[in-house]
XYZ file of C-alpha atoms in Angstrom:
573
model
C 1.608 59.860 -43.559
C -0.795 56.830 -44.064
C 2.074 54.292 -44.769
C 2.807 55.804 -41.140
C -0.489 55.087 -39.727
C -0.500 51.459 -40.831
C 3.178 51.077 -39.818
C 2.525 52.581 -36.397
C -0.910 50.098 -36.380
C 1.016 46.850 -37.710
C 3.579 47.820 -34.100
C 0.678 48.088 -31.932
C -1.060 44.740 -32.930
C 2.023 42.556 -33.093
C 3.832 43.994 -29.923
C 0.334 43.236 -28.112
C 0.050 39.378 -29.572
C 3.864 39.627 -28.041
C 2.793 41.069 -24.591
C 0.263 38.242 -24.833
C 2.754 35.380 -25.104
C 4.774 37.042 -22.469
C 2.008 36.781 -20.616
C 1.200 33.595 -20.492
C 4.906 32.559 -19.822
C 4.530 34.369 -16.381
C 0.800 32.916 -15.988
C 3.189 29.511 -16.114
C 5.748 30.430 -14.570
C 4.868 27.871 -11.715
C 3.522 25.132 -13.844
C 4.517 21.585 -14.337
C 7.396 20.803 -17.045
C 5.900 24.176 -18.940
C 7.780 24.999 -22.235
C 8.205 29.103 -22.268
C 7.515 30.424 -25.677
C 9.123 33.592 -27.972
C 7.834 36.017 -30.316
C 9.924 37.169 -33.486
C 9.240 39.511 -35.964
C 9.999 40.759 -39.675
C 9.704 43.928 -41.376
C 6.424 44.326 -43.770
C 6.297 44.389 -47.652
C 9.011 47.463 -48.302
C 8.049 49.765 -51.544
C 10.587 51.869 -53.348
C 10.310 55.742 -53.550
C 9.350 57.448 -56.768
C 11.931 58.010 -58.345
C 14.717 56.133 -56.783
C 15.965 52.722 -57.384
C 17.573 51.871 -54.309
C 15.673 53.462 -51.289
C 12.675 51.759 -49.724
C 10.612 52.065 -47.239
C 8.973 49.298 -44.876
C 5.116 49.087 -44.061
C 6.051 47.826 -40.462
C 6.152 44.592 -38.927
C 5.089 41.211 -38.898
C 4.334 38.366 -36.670
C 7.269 35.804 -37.872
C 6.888 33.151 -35.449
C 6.063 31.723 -31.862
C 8.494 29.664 -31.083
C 8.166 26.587 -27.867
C 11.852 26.565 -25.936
C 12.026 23.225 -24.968
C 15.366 23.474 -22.826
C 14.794 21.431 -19.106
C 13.061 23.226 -16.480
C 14.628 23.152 -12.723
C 14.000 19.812 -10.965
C 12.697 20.024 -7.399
C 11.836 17.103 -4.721
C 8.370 16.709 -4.034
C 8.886 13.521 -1.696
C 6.342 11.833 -3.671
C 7.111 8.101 -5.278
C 5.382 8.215 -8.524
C 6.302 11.844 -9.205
C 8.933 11.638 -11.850
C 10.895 14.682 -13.389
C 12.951 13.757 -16.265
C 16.943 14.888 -16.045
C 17.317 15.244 -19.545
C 15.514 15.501 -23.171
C 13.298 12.594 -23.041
C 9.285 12.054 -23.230
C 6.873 9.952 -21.374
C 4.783 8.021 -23.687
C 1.250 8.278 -23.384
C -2.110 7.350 -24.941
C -5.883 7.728 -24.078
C -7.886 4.752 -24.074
C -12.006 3.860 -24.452
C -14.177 1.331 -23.812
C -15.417 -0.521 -26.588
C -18.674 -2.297 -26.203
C -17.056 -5.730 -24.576
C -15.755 -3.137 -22.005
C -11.846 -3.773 -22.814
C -9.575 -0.761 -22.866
C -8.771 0.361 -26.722
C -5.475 2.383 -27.157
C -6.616 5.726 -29.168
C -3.808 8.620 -29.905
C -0.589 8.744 -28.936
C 0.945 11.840 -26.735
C 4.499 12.724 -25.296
C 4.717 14.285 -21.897
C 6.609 15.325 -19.690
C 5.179 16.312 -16.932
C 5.909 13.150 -14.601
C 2.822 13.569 -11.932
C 1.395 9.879 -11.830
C -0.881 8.316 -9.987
C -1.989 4.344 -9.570
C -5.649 4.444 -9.830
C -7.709 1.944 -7.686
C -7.661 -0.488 -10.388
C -3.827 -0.449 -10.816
C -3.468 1.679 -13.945
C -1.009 3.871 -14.215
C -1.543 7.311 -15.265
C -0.519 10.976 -15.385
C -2.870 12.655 -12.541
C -3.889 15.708 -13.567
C -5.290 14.520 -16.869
C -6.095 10.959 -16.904
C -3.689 9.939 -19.428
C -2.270 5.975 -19.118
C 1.331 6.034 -19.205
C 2.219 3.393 -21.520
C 5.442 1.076 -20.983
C 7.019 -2.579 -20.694
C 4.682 -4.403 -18.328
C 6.383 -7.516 -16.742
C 5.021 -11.154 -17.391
C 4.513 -13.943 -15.146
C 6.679 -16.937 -15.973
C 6.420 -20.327 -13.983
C 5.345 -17.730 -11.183
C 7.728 -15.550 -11.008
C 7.535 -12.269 -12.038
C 10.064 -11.479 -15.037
C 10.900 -8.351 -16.618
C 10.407 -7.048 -20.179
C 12.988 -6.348 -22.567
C 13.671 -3.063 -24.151
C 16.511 -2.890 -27.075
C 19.962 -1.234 -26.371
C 20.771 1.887 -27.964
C 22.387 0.651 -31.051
C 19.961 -1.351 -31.935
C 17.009 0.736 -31.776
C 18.680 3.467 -33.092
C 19.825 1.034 -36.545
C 15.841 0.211 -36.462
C 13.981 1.210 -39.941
C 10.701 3.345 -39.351
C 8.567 0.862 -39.807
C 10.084 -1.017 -36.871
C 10.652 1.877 -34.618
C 6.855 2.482 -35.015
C 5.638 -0.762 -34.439
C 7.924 -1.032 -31.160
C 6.555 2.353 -30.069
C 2.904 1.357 -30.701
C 3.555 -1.841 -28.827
C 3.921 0.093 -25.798
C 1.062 -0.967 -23.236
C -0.661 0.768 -20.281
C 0.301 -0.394 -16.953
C -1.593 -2.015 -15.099
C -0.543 -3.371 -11.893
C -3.388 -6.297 -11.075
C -1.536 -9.252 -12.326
C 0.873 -8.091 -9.370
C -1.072 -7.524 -6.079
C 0.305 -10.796 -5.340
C 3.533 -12.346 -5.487
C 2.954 -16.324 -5.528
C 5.016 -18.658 -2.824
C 7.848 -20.461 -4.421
C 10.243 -23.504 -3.355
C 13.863 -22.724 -2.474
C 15.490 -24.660 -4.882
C 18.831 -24.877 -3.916
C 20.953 -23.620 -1.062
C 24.831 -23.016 -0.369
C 26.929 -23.295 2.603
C 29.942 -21.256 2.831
C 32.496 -19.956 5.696
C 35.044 -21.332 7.666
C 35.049 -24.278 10.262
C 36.721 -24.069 13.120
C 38.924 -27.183 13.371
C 40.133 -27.147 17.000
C 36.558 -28.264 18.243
C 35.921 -31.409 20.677
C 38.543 -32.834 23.116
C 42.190 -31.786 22.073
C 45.642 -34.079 22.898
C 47.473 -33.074 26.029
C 50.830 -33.648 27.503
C 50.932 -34.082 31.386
C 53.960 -34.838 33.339
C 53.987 -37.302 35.838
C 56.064 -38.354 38.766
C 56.502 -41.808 40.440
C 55.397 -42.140 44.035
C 57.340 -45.478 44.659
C 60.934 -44.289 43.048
C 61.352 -40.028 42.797
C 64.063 -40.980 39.964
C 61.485 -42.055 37.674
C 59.009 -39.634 35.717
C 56.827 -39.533 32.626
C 55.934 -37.237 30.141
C 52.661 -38.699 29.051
C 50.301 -37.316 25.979
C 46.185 -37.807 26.100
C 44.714 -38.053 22.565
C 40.996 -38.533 21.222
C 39.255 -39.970 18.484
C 36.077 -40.728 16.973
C 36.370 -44.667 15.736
C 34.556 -45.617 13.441
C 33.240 -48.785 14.204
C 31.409 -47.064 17.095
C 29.503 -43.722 16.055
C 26.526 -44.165 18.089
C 26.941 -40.258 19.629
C 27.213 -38.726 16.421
C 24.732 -35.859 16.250
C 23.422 -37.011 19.619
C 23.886 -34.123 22.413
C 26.265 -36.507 24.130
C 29.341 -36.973 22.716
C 31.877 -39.989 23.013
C 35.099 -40.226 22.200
C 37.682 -43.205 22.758
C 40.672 -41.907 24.963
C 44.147 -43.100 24.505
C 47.662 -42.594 26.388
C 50.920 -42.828 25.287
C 53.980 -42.288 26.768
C 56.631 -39.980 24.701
C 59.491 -39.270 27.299
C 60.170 -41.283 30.774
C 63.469 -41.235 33.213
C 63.554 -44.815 35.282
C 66.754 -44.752 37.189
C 68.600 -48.214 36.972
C 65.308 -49.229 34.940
C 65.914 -49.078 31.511
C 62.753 -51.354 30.390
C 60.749 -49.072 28.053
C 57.373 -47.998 29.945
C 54.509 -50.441 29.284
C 50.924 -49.005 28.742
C 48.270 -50.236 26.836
C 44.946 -48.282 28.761
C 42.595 -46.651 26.936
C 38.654 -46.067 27.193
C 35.856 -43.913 26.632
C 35.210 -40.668 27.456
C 31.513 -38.844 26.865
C 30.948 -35.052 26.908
C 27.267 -32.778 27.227
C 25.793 -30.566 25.363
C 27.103 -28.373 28.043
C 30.747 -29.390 27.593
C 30.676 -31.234 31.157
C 31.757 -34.781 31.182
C 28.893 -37.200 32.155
C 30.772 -40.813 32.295
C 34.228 -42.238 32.243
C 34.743 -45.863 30.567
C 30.772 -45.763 30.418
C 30.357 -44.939 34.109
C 29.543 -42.076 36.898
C 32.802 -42.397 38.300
C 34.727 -39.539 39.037
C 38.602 -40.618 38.461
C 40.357 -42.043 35.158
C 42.812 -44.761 36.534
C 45.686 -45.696 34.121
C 48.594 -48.127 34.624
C 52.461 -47.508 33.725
C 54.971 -49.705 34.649
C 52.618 -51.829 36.969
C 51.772 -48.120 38.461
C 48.969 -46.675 38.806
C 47.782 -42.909 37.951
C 44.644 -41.107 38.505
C 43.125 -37.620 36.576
C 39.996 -36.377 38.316
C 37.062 -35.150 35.653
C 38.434 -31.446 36.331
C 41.802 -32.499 36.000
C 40.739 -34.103 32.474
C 38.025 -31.607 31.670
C 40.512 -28.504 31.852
C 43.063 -30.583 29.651
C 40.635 -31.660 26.775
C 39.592 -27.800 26.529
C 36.431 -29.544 24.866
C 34.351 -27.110 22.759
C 31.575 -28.561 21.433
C 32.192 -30.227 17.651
C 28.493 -29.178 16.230
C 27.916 -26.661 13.976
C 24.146 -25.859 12.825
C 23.332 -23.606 10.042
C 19.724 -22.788 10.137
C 17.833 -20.719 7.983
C 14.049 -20.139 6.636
C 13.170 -22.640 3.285
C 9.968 -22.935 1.467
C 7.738 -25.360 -0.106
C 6.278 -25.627 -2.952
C 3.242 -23.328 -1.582
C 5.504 -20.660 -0.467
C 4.722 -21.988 3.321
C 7.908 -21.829 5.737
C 9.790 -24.771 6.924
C 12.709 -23.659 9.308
C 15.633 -26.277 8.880
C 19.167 -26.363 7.740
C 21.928 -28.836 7.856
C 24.252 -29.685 11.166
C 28.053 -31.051 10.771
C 30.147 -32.832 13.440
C 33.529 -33.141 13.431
C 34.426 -36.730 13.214
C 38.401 -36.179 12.571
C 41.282 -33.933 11.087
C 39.935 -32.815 7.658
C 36.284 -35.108 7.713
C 33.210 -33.623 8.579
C 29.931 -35.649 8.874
C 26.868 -33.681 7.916
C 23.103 -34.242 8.017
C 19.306 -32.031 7.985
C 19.074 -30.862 11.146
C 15.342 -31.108 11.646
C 14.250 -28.375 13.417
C 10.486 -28.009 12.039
C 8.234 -30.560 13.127
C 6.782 -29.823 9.745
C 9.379 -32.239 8.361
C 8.641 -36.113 8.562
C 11.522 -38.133 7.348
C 14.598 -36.948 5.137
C 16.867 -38.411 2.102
C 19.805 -38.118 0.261
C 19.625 -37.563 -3.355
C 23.307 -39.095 -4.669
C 24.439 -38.359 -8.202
C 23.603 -41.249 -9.191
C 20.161 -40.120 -9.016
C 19.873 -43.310 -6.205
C 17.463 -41.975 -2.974
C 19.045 -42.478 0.705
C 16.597 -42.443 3.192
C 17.284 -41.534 7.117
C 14.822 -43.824 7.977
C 15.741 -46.748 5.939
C 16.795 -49.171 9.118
C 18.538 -51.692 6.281
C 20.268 -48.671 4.461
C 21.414 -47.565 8.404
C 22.487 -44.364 6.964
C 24.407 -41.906 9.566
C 24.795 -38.996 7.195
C 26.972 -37.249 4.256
C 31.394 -36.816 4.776
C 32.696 -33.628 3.605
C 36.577 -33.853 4.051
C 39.383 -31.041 3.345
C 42.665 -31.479 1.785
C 45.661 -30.247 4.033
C 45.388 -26.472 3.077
C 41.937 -27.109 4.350
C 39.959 -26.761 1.071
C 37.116 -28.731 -0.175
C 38.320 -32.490 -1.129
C 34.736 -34.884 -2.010
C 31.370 -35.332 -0.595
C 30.458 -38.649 -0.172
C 27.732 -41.001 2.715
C 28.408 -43.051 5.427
C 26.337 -45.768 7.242
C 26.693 -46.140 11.203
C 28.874 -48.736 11.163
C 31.546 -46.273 9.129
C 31.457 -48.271 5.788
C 31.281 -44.992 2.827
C 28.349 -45.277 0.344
C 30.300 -44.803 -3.415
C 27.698 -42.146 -4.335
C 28.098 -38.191 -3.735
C 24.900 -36.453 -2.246
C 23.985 -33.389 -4.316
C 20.689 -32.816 -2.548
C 18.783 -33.177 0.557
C 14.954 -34.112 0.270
C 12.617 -33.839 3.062
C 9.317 -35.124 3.453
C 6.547 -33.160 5.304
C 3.873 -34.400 7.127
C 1.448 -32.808 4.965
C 2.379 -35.051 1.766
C 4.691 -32.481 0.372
C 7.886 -33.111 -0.292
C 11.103 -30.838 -0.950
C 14.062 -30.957 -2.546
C 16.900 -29.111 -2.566
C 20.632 -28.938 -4.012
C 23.857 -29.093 -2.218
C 26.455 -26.854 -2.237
C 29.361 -27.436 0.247
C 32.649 -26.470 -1.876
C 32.882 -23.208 -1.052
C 33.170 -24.533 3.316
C 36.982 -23.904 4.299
C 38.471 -25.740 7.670
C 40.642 -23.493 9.344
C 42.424 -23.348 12.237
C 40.770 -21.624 14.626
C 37.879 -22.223 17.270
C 35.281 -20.174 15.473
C 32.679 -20.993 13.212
C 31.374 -18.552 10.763
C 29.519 -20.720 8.105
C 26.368 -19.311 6.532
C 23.460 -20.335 4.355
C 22.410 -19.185 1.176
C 19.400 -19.979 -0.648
C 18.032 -19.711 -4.260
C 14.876 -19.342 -5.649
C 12.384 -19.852 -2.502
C 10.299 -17.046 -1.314
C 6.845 -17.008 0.964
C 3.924 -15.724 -0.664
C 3.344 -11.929 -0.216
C 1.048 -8.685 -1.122
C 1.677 -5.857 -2.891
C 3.079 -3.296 -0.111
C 5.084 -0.572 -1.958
C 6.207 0.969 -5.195
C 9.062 2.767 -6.458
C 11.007 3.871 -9.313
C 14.433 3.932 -9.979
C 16.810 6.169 -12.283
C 16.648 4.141 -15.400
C 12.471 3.975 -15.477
C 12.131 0.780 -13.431
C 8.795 0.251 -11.450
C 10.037 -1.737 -8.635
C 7.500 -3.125 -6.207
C 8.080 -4.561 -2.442
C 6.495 -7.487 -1.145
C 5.037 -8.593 2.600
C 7.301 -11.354 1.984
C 10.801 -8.923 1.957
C 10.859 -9.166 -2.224
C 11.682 -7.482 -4.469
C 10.399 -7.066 -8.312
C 10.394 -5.184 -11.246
C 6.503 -4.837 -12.488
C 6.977 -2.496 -15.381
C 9.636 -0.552 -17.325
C 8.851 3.209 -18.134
C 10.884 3.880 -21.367
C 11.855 7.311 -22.826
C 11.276 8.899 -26.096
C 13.773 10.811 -28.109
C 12.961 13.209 -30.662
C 15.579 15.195 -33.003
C 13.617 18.156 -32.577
C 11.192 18.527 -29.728
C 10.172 22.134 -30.463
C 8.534 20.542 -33.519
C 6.170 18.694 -31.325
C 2.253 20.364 -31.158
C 0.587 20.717 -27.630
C -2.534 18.442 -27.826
C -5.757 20.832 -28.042
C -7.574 17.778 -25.587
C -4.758 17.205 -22.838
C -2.537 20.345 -22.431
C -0.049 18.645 -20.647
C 0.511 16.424 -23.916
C 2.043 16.414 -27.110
C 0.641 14.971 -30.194
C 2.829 12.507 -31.482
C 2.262 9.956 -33.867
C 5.582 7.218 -34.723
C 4.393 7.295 -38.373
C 3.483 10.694 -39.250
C 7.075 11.960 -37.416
C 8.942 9.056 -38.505
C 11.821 11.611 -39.709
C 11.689 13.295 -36.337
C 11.398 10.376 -34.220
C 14.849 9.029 -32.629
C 13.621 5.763 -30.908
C 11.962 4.711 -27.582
C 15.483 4.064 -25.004
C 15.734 3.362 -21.460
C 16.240 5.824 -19.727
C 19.957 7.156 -19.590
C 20.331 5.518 -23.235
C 19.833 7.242 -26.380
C 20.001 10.965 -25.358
C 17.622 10.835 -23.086
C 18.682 11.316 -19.874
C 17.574 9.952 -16.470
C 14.458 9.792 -14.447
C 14.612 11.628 -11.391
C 12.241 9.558 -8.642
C 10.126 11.505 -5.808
C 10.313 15.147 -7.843
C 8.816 17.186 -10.968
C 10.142 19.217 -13.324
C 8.957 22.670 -13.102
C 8.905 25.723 -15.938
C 11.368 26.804 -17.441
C 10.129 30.503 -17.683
C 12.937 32.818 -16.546
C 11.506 35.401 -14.017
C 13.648 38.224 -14.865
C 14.044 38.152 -18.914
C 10.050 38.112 -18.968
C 9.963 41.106 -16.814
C 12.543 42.942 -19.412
C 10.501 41.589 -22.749
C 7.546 43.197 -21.274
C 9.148 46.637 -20.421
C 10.662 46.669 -23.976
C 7.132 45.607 -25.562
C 5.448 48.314 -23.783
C 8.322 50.898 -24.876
C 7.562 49.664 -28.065
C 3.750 50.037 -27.770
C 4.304 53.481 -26.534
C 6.434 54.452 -29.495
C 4.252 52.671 -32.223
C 1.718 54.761 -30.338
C 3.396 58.102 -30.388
C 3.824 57.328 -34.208
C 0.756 56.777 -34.856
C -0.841 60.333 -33.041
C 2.265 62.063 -35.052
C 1.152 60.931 -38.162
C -2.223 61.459 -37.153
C -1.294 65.085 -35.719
C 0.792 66.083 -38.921
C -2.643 64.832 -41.061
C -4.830 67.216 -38.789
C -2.096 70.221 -40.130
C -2.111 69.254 -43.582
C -6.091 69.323 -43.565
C -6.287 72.415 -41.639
C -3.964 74.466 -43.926
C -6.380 72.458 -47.110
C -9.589 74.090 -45.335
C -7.981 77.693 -44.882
C-alpha cells in the first residue's frame, strides 16, 4: 500500500506541473507569435515481485519532457506598416546593443524572433516594440548619391557556406538605422529617350482642283497644288509662322482645236499661324493667289486655299521635368518640325527661362552651339527610311548645308553657371501615317531632392521608403533565419519574446540567413502579426483529462490510505 501512496503522489505532482503548462498556453492564447507547449510522461522505476521473474510493478510517473510546438500561428491584418508576421518557418534576427563609453552602439547577444511588432524610434532605429530589441539586417549604402541596396547570397550559395562563414555573415548583420536616409539627394537626369509615332500628314498637303476656262468652255484643267520646305530658305523653321513655297502643275487639260501643252511656270510662298490661318500670300496681305495657264488667269481665295491645304500644324513638342546637377527643376524638352517626307528637324525647345544658351554634343565629341552666329546652326535631322523607321541623326545649318557629325546629346547652359548635359535617344521615334502624334519622353537617372515621407515593406523583407520627390528606394533588407530544428531554440530569460541564438554555438542547427521566400523560410506578410498558435479547444480537453487524472491519482491515494487505516485498526484490536 505505500508503493500506492507514492504512485498515487508521483500522479498528483506531475498532472499538476501539466495543468500548469496548460495553463499558461490559455494565459497565451492571445499573445504575439506564442509557441504552445506539451507535457509527456513515463512510467517510474518498475520493481519485480518476490518471487516472480517476469511481473513488475511501476512506482508511477514521471515528468519526461516539455516540449515548445513551433508550427505557425494564424496571421491576421493589423493595418499597421512595420507590423510583420512571417508566412512560414523563418526568424527575425535580433541583438541588444550598449553604449560603450565613446557613446557608439556595441552589438551584445544575438536572439531570433518572431514576433514582427516594430517600431522606428525617433532616431531611426529599427526595433521590435514591445521589448526594445534592434532588428538587425542589410542596411543600404550611399553610392555617388544614390541610395543602393545590399546584397544578400542566393540560396545555394549560402546554403554550400562552411560554419565559419555562415557565422560570420550572420554576425555581420547590422541594426537599422534609417538617418543616412531622411534625405534623398537631387540628382541630374542623365539621359532621356524619345519614343512614339509621328504623324506624317502634318503642314499643307497637295491638292487637285479642276478648273474650267472662261474664254473657251471646251478647254479645262485638272491642276495639282503641292508644298515644300526648300532648303535654301528655312527662316520659319521653329518660328510660329510657317512658310512654305507653293507650286502648280498641271496633270490633265482638254483644249479643243488647241493641242499646245498648257504652259505654267507660277509658284510662290505661302505662310501659315500658329493658329493654322494663313497670314500672307507671295509675302503679302492680299487675299487672292493669281496663277497663269495658257496666258489665263486663275484665282483661289485664302478659304478656297486654306480648306485645300488641310494645314495641321507640323510642330511637335515633347516636354517634360529634367534636373540639374542640384536636383533643382528645369522644365524643357526637345521640339521637331517636319521639313519633308521622311526628315524631321529637331531642336531644345526652351521653355525654362532657367536655360541660357544650348549645344549639340556630336560624336565626335565636337560642341555645336545655338548661339554660335558663324556655326549658324538651325538644329539636328532625324530622317526615316520608307517603312518609316529610324534612318541617321545628323545637323544642319540655316542655309540647309548637313554638319558630318551625329548629335548624341543636348547641353544647356543655365543662367546660374550650371550647365547640363544630356544623351539622345531618337531610334526608337516611328513616322507613320496618320495625323496624330503620340511621342513621349523618358528620362534616366534625374530626380529632385526629397524627404523621407513613408515606409513600407514588401513580401521578400524589403524596407522600401517614399520620397517628397515621387521616389522610390530600398533602405534596408530584413533577412530570415532558418533553423533545422526550431523547437531546439531556448526562450531568452531577458527578452521573452526572443530566442537565444548564437551562429557558433548552433552551428549544426543553423541553416543560413535567406531572403525571405528562399531557403525554407517563407514570406513576410506586411501590415499584420502572427498570433498563438494555442488551439482553444484541445487545451480545454487536456485540462478535463488532467483533472480526471488528478481526481483518480487522488482517489488512489485515500484508498491506499483507507485500506492502511483497516490494516492498523485490525493490528490495534
Amino acid at each position: 500500500m505505500i508503493g500506492a501512496l507514492y504512485s498515487g503522489l508521483s500522479g498528483l505532482l506531475n498532472f499538476q506541473k501539466a495543468i500548469d503548462v496548460t495553463s499558461n498556453n490559455s494565459a497565451n492564447i492571445d499573445t504575439i507569435a506564442y509557441k504552445y507547449s506539451r507535457v509527456t510522461f513515463k512510467t517510474a522505476i518498475e520493481y519485480m515481485l518476490t518471487g516472480s521473474s517476469t511481473a513488475k510493478i511501476g512506482t508511477g510517473t514521471m515528468l519526461n519532457t516539455i516540449d515548445r510546438n513551433m508550427a505557425q500561428g494564424p496571421i491576421e491584418n493589423t493595418g499597421r506598416y512595420s507590423d510583420l508576421a512571417i508566412a512560414g518557418s523563418g526568424f527575425f534576427a535580433a541583438a541588444d546593443f550598449r553604449r560603450n563609453n565613446d557613446g557608439e552602439l556595441v552589438k551584445m547577444d544575438s536572439y531570433l524572433t518572431r514576433v514582427g511588432k516594430f517600431e522606428v524610434l525617433s532616431n531611426l532605429n529599427l526595433v521590435q516594440g514591445d521589448v526594445g530589441l534592434h532588428i538587425l539586417g542589410i542596411p543600404s549604402t550611399i553610392v555617388n548619391g544614390d541610395i543602393t541596396k545590399g546584397a544578400i547570397p542566393d540560396p545555394e550559395t549560402m546554403i554550400g557556406m562552411s560554419r565559419e562563414e555562415k557565422a560570420a555573415f550572420f554576425d555581420s548583420l547590422e541594426l537599422i538605422d534609417l538617418t543616412d536616409f531622411r534625405t534623398m539627394s537631387g540628382k541630374a537626369t542623365a539621359a532621356f529617350e524619345v519614343f512614339g509615332t509621328m504623324a506624317t500628314e502634318v503642314g499643307p498637303q497637295p491638292h487637285v482642283f479642276e478648273l474650267s476656262s472662261a474664254a473657251d468652255p471646251r478647254v479645262s484643267y485638272k491642276v495639282r497644288l503641292t508644298f515644300d520646305r526648300q532648303t535654301d530658305d528655312l527662316s520659319t523653321v521653329f518660328d510660329d509662322e510657317k512658310t512654305y513655297h507653293w507650286r502648280l502643275e498641271v496633270i490633265e487639260w482638254s483644249q479643243g482645236d488647241n493641242e499646245r501643252p498648257p504652259i505654267t511656270g507660277d509658284s510662290g510662298t505661302v505662310t501659315f499661324d500658329k493658329a493654322g490661318n494663313i497670314a500672307f500670300l507671295n509675302g503679302g496681305t492680299g487675299e487672292l493667289l493669281s496663277f497663269e495657264i495658257n496666258g489665263e488667269t486663275f484665282q483661289f481665295s485664302k478659304a478656297e486655299l486654306l480648306d485645300a491645304s488641310n494645314y495641321t500644324d507640323p510642330s511637335i513638342q515633347v516636354i517634360d521635368t529634367f534636373y540639374n546637377g542640384s536636383g533643382e527643376i528645369v522644365k524643357d524638352g526637345v521640339v521637331f518640325e517636319k521639313l519633308s517626307q521622311g526628315t524631321w528637324l529637331f531642336r531644345p525647345a526652351l521653355t525654362d527661362a532657367k536655360i541660357g544658351t544650348t549645344s549639340f554634343i556630336g560624336e565626335s565629341g565636337a560642341e555645336y552651339t545655338f548661339d554660335d552666329e558663324e556655326l549658324n546652326l538651325l538644329g539636328g535631322v532625324l530622317t526615316f527610311d520608307e517603312n518609316g523607321r529610324f534612318d541617321s541623326l545628323s545637323m544642319m545649318k540655316a542655309d540647309g548645308t548637313l554638319i558630318p557629325d551625329i548629335p548624341t546629346q543636348i547641353k544647356w547652359s543655365l543662367l546660374d553657371g550650371t550647365q547640363q548635359s544630356m544623351a539622345i535617344n531618337f531610334r526608337n521615334i516611328l513616322s507613320g501615317g496618320s495625323v496624330q502624334n503620340d511621342l513621349q519622353l523618358l528620362q534616366d537617372g534625374g530626380r529632385a531632392t526629397g524627404s523621407l515621407r513613408g515606409l513600407e515593406f514588401d513580401n521578400s523583407g524589403y524596407l522600401i521608403g517614399s520620397y517628397s520627390n515621387q521616389k522610390t528606394a530600398t533602405l534596408a533588407i530584413l533577412p530570415l533565419v532558418q533553423m533545422r530544428v526550431p523547437e531546439a531554440l531556448s526562450v531568452s530569460n531577458l527578452y521573452s519574446t526572443a530566442y537565444n541564438f548564437d551562429p557558433e554555438i548552433q552551428a549544426n542547427n543553423f541553416t543560413g540567413v535567406f531572403e525571405a521566400g528562399n531557403g525554407g523560410t517563407g514570406l513576410i506578410e506586411p501590415y499584420a502579426l502572427e498570433y498563438s498558435n494555442v488551439e482553444t479547444a484541445k487545451e480545454m480537453t487536456r485540462l478535463i483529462i488532467y483533472q480526471r487524472a488528478l481526481q483518480l491519482n487522488a482517489r488512489s491515494v485515500t484508498t491506499a490510505d483507507a485500506i492502511l487505516q483497516q490494516a492498523y485498526e485490525l493490528k490495534r484490536s
